[in-house]
mmCIF file of C-alpha atoms and ligand atoms in Angstrom:
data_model
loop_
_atom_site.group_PDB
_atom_site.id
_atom_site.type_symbol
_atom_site.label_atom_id
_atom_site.label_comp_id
_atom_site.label_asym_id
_atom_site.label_seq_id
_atom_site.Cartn_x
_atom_site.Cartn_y
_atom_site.Cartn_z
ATOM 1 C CA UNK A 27 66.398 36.921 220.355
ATOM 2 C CA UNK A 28 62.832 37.608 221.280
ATOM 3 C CA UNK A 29 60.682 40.982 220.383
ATOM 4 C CA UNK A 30 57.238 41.601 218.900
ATOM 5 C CA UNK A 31 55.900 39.301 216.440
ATOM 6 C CA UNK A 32 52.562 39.309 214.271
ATOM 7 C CA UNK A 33 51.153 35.713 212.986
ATOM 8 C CA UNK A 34 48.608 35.451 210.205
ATOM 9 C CA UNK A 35 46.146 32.133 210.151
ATOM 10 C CA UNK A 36 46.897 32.389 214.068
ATOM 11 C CA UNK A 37 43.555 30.123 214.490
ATOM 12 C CA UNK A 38 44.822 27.249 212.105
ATOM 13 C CA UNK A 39 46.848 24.250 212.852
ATOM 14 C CA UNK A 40 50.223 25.221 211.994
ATOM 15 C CA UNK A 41 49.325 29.417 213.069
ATOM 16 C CA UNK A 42 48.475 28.705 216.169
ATOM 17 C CA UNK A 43 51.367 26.384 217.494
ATOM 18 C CA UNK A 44 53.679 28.937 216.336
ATOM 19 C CA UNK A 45 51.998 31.594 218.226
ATOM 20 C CA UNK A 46 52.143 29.445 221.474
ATOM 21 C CA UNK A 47 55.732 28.179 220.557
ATOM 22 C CA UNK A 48 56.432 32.295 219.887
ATOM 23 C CA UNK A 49 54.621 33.142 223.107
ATOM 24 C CA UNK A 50 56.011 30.589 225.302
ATOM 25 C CA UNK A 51 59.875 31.733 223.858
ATOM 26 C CA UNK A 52 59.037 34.992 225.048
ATOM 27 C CA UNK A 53 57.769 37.185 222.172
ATOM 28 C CA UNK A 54 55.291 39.356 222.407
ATOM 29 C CA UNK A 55 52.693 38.191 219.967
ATOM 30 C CA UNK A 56 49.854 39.531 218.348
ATOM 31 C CA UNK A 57 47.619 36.904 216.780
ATOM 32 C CA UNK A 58 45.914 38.088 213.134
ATOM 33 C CA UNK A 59 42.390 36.045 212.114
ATOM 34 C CA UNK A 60 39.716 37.058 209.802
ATOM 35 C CA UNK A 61 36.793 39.512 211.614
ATOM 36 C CA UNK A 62 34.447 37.157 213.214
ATOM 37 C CA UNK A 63 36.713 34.048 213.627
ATOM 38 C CA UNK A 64 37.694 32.810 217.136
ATOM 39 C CA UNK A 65 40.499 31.765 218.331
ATOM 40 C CA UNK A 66 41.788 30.534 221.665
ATOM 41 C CA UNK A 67 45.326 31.903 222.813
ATOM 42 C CA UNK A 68 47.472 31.677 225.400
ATOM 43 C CA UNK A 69 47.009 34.578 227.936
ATOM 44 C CA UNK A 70 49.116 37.645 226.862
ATOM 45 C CA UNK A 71 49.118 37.142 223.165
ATOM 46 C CA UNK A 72 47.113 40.098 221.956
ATOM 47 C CA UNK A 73 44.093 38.953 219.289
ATOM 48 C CA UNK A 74 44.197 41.282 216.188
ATOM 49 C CA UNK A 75 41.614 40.581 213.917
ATOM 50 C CA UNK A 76 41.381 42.340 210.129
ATOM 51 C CA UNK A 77 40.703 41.697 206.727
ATOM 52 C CA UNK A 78 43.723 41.004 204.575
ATOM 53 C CA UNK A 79 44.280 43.803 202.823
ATOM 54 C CA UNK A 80 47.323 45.874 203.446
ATOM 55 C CA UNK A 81 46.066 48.955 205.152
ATOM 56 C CA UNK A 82 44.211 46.689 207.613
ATOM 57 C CA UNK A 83 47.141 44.288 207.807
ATOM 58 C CA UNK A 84 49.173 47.106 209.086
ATOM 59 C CA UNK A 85 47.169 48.337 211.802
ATOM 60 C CA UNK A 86 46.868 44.956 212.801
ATOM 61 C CA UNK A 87 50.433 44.402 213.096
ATOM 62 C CA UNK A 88 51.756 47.854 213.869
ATOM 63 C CA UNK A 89 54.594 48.160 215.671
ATOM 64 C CA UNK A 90 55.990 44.211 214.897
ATOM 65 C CA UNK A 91 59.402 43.709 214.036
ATOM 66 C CA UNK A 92 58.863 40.010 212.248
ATOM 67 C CA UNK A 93 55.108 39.043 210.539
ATOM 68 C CA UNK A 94 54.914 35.289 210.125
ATOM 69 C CA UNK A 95 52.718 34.531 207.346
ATOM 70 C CA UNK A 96 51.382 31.302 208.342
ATOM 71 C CA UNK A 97 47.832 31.827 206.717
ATOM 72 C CA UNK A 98 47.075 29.683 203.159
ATOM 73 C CA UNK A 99 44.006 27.517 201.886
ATOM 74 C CA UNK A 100 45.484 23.913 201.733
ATOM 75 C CA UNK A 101 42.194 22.476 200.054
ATOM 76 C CA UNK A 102 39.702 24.242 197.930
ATOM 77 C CA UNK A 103 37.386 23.592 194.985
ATOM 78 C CA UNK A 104 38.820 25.764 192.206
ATOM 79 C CA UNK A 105 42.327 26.876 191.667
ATOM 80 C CA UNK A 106 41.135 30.581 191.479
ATOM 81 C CA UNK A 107 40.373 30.139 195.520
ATOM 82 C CA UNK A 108 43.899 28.854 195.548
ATOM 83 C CA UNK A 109 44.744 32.258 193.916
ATOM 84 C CA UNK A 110 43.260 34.226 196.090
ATOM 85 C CA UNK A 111 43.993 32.743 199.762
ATOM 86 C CA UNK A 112 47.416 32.102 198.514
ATOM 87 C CA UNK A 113 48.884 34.078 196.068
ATOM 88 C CA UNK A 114 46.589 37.676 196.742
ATOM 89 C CA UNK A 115 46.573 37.394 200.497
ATOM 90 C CA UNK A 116 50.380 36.917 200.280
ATOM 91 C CA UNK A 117 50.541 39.876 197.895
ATOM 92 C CA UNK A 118 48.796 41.780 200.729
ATOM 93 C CA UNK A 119 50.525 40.429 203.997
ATOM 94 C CA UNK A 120 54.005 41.252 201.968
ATOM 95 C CA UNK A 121 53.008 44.967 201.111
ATOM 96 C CA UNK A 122 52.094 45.155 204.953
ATOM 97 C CA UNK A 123 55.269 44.207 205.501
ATOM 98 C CA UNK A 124 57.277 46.259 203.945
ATOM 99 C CA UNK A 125 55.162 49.479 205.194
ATOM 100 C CA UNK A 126 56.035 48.466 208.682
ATOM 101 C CA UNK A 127 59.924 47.761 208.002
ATOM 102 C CA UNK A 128 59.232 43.954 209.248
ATOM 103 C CA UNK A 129 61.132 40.861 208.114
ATOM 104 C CA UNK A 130 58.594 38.376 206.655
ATOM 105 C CA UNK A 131 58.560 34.812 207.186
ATOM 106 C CA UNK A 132 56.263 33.129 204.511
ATOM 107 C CA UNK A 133 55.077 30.005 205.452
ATOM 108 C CA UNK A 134 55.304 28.048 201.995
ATOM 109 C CA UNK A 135 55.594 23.824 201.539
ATOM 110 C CA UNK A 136 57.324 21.501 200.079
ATOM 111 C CA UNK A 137 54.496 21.056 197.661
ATOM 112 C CA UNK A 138 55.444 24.271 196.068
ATOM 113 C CA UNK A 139 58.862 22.386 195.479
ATOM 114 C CA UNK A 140 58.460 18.832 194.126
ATOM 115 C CA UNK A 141 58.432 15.735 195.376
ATOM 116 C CA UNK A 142 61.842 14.018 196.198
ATOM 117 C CA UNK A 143 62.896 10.232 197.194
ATOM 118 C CA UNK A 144 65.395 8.985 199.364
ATOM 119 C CA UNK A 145 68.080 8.729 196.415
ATOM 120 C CA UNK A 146 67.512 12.184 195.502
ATOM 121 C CA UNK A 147 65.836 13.984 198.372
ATOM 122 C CA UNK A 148 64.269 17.327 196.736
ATOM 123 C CA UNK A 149 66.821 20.526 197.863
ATOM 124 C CA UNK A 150 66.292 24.141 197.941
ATOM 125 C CA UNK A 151 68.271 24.776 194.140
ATOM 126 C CA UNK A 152 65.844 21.788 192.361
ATOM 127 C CA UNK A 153 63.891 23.288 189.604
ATOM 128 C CA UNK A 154 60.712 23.515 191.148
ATOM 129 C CA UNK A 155 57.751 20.888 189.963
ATOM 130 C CA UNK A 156 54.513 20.733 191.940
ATOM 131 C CA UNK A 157 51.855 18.517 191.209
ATOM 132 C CA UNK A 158 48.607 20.072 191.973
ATOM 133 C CA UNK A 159 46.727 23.454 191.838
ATOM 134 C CA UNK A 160 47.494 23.867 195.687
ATOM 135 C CA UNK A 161 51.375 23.445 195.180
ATOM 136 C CA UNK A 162 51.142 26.230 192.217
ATOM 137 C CA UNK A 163 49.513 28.791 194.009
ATOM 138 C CA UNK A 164 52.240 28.006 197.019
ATOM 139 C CA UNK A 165 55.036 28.632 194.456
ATOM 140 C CA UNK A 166 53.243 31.316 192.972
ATOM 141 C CA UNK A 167 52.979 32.884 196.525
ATOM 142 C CA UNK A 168 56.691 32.418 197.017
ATOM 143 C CA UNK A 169 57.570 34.807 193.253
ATOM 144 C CA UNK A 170 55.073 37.168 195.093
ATOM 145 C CA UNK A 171 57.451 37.203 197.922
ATOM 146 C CA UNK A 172 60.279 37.151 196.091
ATOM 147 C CA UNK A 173 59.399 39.987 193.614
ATOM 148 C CA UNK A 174 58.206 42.423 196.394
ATOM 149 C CA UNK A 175 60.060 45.472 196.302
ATOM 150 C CA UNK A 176 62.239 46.872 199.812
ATOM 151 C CA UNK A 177 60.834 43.360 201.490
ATOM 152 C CA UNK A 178 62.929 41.756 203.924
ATOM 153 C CA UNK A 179 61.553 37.681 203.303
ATOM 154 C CA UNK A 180 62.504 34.354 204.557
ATOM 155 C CA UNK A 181 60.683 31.219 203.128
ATOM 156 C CA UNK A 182 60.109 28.448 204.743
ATOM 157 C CA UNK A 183 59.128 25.038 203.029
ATOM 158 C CA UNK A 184 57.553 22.548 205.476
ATOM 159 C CA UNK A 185 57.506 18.953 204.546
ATOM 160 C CA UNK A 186 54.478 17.101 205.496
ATOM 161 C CA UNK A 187 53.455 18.064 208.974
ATOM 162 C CA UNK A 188 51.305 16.543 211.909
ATOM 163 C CA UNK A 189 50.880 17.078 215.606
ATOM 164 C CA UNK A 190 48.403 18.163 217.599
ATOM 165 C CA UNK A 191 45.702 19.976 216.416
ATOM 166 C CA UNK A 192 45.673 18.970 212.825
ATOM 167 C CA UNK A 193 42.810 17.049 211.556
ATOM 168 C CA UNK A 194 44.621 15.701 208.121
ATOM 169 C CA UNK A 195 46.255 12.344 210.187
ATOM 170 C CA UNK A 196 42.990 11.568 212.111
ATOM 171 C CA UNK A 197 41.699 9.197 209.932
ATOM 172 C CA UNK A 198 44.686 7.328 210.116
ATOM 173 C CA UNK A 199 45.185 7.511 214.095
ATOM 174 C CA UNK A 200 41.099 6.349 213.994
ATOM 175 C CA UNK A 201 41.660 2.930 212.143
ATOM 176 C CA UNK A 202 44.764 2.347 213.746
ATOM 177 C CA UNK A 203 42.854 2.241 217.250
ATOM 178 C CA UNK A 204 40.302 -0.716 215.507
ATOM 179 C CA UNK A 205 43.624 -2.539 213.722
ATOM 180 C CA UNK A 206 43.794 -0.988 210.395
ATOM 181 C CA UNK A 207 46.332 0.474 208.637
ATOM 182 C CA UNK A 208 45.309 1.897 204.896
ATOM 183 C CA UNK A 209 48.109 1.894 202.163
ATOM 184 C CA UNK A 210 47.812 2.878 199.209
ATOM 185 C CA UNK A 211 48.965 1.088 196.107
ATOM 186 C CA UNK A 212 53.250 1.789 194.935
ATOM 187 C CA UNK A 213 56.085 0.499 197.052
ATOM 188 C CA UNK A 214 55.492 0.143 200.911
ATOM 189 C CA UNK A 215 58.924 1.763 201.229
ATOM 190 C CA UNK A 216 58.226 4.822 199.172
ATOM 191 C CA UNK A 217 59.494 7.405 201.571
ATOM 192 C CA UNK A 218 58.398 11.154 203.060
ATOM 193 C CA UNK A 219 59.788 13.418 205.238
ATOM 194 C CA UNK A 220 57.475 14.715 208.624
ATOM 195 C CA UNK A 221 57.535 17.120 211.162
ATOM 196 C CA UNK A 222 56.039 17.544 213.990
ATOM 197 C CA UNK A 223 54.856 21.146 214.184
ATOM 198 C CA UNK A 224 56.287 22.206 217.536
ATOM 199 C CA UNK A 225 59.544 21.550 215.240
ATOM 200 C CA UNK A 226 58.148 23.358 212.643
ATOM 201 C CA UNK A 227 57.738 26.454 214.985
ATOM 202 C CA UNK A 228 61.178 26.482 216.014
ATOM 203 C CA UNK A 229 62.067 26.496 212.570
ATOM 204 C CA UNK A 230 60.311 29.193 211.764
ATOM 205 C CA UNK A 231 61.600 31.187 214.917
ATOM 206 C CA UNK A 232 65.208 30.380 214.022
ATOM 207 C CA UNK A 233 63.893 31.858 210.409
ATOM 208 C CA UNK A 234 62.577 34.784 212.033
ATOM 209 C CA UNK A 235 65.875 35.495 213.876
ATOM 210 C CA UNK A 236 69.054 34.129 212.420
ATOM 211 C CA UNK A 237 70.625 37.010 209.563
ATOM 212 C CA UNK A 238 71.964 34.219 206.891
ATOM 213 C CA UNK A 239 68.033 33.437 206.505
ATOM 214 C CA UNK A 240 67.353 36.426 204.744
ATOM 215 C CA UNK A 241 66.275 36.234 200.999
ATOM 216 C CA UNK A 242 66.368 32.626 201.543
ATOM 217 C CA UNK A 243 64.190 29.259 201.595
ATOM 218 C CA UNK A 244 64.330 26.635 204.121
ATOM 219 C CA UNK A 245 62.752 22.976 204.159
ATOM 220 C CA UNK A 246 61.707 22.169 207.112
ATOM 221 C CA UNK A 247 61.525 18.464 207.998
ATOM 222 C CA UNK A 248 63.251 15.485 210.584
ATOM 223 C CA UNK A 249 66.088 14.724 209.385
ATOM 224 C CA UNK A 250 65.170 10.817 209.205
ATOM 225 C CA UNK A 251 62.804 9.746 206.337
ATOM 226 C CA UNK A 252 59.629 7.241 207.096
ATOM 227 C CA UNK A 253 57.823 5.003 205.104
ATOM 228 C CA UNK A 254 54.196 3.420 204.940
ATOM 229 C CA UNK A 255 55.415 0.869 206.463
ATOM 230 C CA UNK A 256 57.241 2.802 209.298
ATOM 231 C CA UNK A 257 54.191 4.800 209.568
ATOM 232 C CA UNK A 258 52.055 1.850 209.821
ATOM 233 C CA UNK A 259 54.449 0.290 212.625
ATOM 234 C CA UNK A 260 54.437 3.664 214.348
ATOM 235 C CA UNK A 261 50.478 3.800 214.480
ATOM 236 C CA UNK A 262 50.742 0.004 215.941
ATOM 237 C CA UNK A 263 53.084 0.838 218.877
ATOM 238 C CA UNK A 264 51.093 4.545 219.446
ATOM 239 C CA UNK A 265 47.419 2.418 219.625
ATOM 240 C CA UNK A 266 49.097 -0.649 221.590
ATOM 241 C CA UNK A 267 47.657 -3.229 219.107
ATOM 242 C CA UNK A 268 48.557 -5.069 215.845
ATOM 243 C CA UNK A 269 46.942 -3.224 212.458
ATOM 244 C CA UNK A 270 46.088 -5.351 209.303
ATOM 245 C CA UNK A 271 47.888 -3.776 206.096
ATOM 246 C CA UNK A 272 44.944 -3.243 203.990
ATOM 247 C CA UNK A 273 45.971 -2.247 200.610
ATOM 248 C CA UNK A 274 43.508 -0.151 198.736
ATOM 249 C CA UNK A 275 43.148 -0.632 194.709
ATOM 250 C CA UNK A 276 43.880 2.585 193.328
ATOM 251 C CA UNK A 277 40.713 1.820 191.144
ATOM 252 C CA UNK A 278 38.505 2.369 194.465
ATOM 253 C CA UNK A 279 41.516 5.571 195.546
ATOM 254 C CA UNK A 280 40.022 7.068 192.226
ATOM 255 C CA UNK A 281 36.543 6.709 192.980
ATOM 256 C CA UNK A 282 37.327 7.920 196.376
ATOM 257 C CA UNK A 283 38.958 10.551 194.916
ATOM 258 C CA UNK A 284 36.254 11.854 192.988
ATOM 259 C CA UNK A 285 33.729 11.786 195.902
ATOM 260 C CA UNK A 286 36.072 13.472 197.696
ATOM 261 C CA UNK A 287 36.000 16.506 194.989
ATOM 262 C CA UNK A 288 32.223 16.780 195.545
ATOM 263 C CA UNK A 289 32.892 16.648 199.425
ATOM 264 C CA UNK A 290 34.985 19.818 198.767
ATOM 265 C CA UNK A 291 32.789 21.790 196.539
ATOM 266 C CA UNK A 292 29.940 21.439 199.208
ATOM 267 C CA UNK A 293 32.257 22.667 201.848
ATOM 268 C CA UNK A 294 32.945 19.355 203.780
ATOM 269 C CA UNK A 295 36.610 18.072 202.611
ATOM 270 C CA UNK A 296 37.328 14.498 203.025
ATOM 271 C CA UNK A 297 40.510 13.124 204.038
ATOM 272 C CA UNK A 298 40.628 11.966 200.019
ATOM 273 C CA UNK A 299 40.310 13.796 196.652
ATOM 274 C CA UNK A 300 41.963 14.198 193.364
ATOM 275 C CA UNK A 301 44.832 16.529 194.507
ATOM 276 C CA UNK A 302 45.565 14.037 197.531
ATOM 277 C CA UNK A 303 45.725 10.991 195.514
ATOM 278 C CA UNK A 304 48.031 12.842 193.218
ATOM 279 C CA UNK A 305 50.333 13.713 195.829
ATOM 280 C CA UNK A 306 49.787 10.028 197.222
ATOM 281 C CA UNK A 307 51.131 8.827 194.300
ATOM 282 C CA UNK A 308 54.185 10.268 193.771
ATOM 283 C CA UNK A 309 57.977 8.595 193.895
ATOM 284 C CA UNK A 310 58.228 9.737 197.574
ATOM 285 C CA UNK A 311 58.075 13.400 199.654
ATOM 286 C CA UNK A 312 61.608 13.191 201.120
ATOM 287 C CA UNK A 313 63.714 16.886 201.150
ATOM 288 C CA UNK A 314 66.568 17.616 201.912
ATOM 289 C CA UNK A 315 67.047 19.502 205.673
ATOM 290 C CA UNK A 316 70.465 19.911 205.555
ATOM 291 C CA UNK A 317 70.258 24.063 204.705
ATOM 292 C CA UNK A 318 68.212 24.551 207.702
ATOM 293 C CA UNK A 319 70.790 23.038 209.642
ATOM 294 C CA UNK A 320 73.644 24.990 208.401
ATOM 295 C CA UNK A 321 72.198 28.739 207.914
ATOM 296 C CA UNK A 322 69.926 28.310 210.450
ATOM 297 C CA UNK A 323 71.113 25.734 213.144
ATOM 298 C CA UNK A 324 68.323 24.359 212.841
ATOM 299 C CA UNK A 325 67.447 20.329 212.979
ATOM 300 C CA UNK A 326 63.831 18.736 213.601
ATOM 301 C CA UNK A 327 63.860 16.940 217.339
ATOM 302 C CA UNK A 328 60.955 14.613 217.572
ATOM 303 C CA UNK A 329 61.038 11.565 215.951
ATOM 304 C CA UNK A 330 57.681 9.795 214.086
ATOM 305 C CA UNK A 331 57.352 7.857 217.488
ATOM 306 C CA UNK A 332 57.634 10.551 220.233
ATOM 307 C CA UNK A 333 55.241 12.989 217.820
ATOM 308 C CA UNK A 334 52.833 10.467 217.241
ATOM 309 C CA UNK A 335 51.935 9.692 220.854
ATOM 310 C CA UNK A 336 51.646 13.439 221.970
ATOM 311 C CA UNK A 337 49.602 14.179 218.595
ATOM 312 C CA UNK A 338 47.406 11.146 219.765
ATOM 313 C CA UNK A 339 47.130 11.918 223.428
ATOM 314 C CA UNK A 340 45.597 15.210 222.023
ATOM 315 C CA UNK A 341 43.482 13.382 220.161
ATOM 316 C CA UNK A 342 42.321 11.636 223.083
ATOM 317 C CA UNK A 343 42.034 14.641 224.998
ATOM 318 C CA UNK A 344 39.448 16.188 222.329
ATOM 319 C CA UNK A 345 37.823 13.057 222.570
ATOM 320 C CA UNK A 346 38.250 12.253 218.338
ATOM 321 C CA UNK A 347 39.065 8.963 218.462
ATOM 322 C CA UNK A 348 36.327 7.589 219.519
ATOM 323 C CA UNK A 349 34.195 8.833 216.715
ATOM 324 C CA UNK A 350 34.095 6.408 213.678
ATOM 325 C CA UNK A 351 37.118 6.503 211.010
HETATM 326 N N1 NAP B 423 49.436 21.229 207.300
HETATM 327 C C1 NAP B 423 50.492 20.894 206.590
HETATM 328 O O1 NAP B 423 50.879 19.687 206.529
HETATM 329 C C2 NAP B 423 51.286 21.941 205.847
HETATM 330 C C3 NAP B 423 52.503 21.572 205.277
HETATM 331 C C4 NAP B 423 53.255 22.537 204.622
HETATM 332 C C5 NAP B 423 52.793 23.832 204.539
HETATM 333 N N2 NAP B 423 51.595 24.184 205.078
HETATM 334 C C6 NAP B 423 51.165 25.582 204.931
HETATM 335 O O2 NAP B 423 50.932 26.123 206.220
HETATM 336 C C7 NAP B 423 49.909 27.107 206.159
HETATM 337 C C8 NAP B 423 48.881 26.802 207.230
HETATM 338 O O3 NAP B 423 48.365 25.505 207.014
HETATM 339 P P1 NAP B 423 47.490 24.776 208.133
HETATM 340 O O4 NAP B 423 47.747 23.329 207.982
HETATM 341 O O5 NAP B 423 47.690 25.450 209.438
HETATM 342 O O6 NAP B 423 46.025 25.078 207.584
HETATM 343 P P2 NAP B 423 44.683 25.333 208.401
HETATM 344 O O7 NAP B 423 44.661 24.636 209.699
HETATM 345 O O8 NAP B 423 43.601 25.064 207.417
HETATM 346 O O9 NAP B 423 44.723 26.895 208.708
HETATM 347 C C9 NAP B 423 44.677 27.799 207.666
HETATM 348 C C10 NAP B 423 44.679 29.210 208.216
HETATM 349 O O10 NAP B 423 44.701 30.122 207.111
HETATM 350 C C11 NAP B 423 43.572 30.984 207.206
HETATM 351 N N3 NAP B 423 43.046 31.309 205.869
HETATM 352 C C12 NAP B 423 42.618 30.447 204.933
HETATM 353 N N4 NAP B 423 42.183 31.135 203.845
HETATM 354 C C13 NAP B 423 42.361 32.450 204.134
HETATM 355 C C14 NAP B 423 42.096 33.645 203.419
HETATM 356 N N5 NAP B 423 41.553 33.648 202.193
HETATM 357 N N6 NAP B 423 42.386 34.815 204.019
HETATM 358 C C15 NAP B 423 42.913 34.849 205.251
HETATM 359 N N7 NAP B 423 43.184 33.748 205.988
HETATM 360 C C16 NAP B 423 42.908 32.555 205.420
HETATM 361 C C17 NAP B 423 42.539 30.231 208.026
HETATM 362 O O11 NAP B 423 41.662 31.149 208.602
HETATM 363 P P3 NAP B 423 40.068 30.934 208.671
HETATM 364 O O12 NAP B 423 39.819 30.128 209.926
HETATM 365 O O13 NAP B 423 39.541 32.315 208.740
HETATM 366 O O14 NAP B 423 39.661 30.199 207.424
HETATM 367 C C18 NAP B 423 43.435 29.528 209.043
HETATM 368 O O15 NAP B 423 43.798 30.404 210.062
HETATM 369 C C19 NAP B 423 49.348 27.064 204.738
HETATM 370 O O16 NAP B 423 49.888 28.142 204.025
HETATM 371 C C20 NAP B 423 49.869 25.746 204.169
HETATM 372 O O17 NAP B 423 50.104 25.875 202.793
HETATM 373 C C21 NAP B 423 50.820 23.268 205.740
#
């Protein structure tokens, strides 16, 4: 099933591989940004910019049958600007919704869940437990979903995702390419789930269409769980060269950490800070993908390997890795 489709945060990583994915499967998609932001799309997808509030939200969406909510604020300085990029704009896009009649598909994460380990991968029915001000406000977001009145919703939970466009694994791709790979201190076989975000596209567009999704959440994530040491063997065969295991003290992570909050607060996020390093340090990120499979027939496709070397051929494209780590 294809028809007209509206995508909030259409400019950001994850926003702007669904609307090509969307595009590309034959929707007609209209791409929703802030006033003033830019944002290259594929020819044919119609650019719809407006401030999100409801009224505005609905002329910019008018006449879609599905809104994908992919907008959100995955590092900030203070939890209140996790309130409002999260839980308000949600508020807003979900009223916009429901004034148009269209189905919803909230882009959420699995930080809003928990984190999970290979033993006990975290499912859909957990209790939910997240760790940092970010993964609040996502779960927070979600009850703002979930409570809207006359709203047809879907949620969708990705794990932790990468591909190209996304700045978040460039550090890592970086040292890899002059022989170092970082870990951090807990077991080397502490385990998370990935996916690549062309996957996590044609998750959501199996959310978007299939009728056992409604009033439901989804992980999304591959099926098979990696490791820091996977990862770092991945990053080896990807950069055609051997990478030292340099294992950081988590005295220095703090440190890091801390910098890293000061980064934020003046605007220029590092890879590192306080919520990271929390989230770093926890049992393992591994959930469960077998509900996504079953309701929605939907299972991840590309493995660490196959993602990693298109996610750093685009690297290479942009010319990134030859900047310093
Ligand atoms: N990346 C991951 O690994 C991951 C994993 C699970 C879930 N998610 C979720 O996926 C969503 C998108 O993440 P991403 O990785 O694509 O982030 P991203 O690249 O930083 O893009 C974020 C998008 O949201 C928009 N946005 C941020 N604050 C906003 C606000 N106050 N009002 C309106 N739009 C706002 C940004 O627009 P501007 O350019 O105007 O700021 C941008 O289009 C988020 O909800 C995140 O929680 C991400």
């Amino acid at each position: 099933m294809s028809g007209r489709v509206a995508v909030t945060g259409a400019n950001g990583f994850i926003g702007r591989n669904v609307v090509r994915h969307l595009h590309d499967a034959g929707w007609e998609v209209r791409a929703i940004v802030r006033p003033g932001r830019g944002c290259p799309l594929p020819d044919g997808v119609e650019l719809a910019p407006a401030r999100f509030v409801a009224a505005d939200l609905v002329r910019a969406a008018a006449g879609s049958e599905v809104i994908v909510h992919a907008a959100g604020l995955t590092r900030a300085a203070t939890t209140r600007q996790f309130e409002t990029a999260n839980v308000e704009v949600t508020r807003q896009v979900a009223r916009a919704a429901v004034e148009l009649g269209a189905r919803l598909v909230h882009v959420s994460s699995q930080a809003a869940a928990g984190p999970g380990t290979l033993e006990r991968p975290r499912s859909e029915d957990d209790p939910p437990c997240p760790l940092t001000a970010y993964g609040w406000s996502k779960l927070a977001a979600e009850d703002a979903v979930k409570t809207s009145r006359h709203l047809r919703w879907t949620i969708v939970r990705p794990a932790l995702v990468y591909g190209p466009a996304d700045r978040n694994a460039l550090a890592l791709f970086r040292l890899a390419r002059r022989g170092i790979a970082l870990q951090v201190p807990g077991s080397p076989t502490t385990a998370y789930t990935f996916v690549h975000v062309d996957d996590v596209a044609r998750g959501i567009e199996a959310a978007a269409t299939a009728v056992a999704a409604e009033r439901e959440v989804f992980f999304l994530g591959h099926p098979r769980s990696d490791t820091a040491d996977t990862l770092a063997d991945t990053l080896e065969r990807v950069m055609g060269r051997s990478c030292r295991r340099v294992r950081i003290p988590y005295a220095l992570l703090r440190v890091a950490a801390a910098v890293g909050d000061v980064a934020t607060r003046c605007g220029r996020p590092l890879a590192l800070d306080r919520a990271r390093l929390t989230e770093l340090m926890a049992e393992g990120w591994v959930c469960s993908v077998e509900k996504a499979r079953d309701r929605l027939g939907f299972s991840a496709r590309i493995g660490l390997l196959e993602g990693f070397v298109a996610t750093a051929a685009w690297y290479a494209r942009q010319g990134l890795l030859d900047h310093q780590a």
